[in-house]
Short mmCIF file of C-alpha atoms in Angstrom, two decimals:
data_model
loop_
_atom_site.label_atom_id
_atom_site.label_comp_id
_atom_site.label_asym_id
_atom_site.label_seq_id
_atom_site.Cartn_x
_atom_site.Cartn_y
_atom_site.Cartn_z
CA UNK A 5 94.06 48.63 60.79
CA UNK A 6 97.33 49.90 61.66
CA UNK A 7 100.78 47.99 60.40
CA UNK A 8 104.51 48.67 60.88
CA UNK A 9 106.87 47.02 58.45
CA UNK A 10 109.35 44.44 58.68
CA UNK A 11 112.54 45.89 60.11
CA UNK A 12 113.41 48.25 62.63
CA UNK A 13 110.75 48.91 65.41
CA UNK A 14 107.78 48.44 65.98
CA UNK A 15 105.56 51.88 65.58
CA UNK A 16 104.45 53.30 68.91
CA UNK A 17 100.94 51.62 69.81
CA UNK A 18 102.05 48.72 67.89
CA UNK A 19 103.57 45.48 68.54
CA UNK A 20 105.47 43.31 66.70
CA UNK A 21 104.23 39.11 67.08
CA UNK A 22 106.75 36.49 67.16
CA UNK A 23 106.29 32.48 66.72
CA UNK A 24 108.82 30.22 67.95
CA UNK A 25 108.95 26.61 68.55
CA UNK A 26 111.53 24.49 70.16
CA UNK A 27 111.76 20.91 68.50
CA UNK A 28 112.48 18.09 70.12
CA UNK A 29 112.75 14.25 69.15
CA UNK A 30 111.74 11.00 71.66
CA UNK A 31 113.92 10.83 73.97
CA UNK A 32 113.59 15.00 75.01
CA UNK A 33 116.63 16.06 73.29
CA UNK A 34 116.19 19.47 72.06
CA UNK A 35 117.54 20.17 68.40
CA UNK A 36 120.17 22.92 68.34
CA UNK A 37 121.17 24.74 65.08
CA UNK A 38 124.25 27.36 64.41
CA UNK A 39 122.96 30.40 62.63
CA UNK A 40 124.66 31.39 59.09
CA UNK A 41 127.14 34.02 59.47
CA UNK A 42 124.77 36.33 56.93
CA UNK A 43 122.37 36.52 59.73
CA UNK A 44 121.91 40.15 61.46
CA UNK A 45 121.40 39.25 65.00
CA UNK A 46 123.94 36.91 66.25
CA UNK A 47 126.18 35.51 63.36
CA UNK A 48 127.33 32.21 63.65
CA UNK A 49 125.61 31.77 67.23
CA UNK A 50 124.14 28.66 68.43
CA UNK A 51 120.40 28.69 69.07
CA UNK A 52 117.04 26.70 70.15
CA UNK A 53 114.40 28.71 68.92
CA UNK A 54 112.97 28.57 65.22
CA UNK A 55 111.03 30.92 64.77
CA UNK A 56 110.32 34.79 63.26
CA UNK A 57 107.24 37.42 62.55
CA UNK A 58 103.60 36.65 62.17
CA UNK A 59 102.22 38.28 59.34
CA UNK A 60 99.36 40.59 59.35
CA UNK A 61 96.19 38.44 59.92
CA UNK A 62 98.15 35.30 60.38
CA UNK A 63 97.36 32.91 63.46
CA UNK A 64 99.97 32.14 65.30
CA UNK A 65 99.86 28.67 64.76
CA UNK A 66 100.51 29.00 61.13
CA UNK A 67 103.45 31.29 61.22
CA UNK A 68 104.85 28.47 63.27
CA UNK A 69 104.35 25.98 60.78
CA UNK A 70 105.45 28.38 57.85
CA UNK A 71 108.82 29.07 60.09
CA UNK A 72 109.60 25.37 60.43
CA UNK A 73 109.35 24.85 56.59
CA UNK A 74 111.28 28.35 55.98
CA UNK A 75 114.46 27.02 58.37
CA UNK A 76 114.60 23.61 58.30
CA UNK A 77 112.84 22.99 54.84
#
């Protein structure tokens, strides 16, 4: 089976798989978090999705799960 690594692009034939969630509480409101400043893709920026790259073999489901407790501990 055919990876790519972690940064940069994906290699041609290959795609790279993303899980995000958007979390919300009772009443619908939808939790917005700044991003640190240390972050490569848009420093400081506001944002709604929590999220990042499934790992090889990894369901999608549980790279959700793994990003919630990786962000927001």
């Amino acid at each position: 089976m055919a990876q790519g690594g972690r940064s940069g692009e994906a290699p041609k034939g290959l795609l790279k798989r993303y899980a995000a969630t958007v979390c919300t509480d009772r009443a619908g409101r939808i939790l917005l978090y700044r991003r640190t400043p240390s972050v490569a893709v848009y420093p400081d920026h506001y944002d709604v999705l929590i999220g990042g790259a499934v790992r090889t073999g990894e369901e999608y489901r549980a790279a959700a799960l793994r990003e919630l407790r990786e962000e927001l501990g």
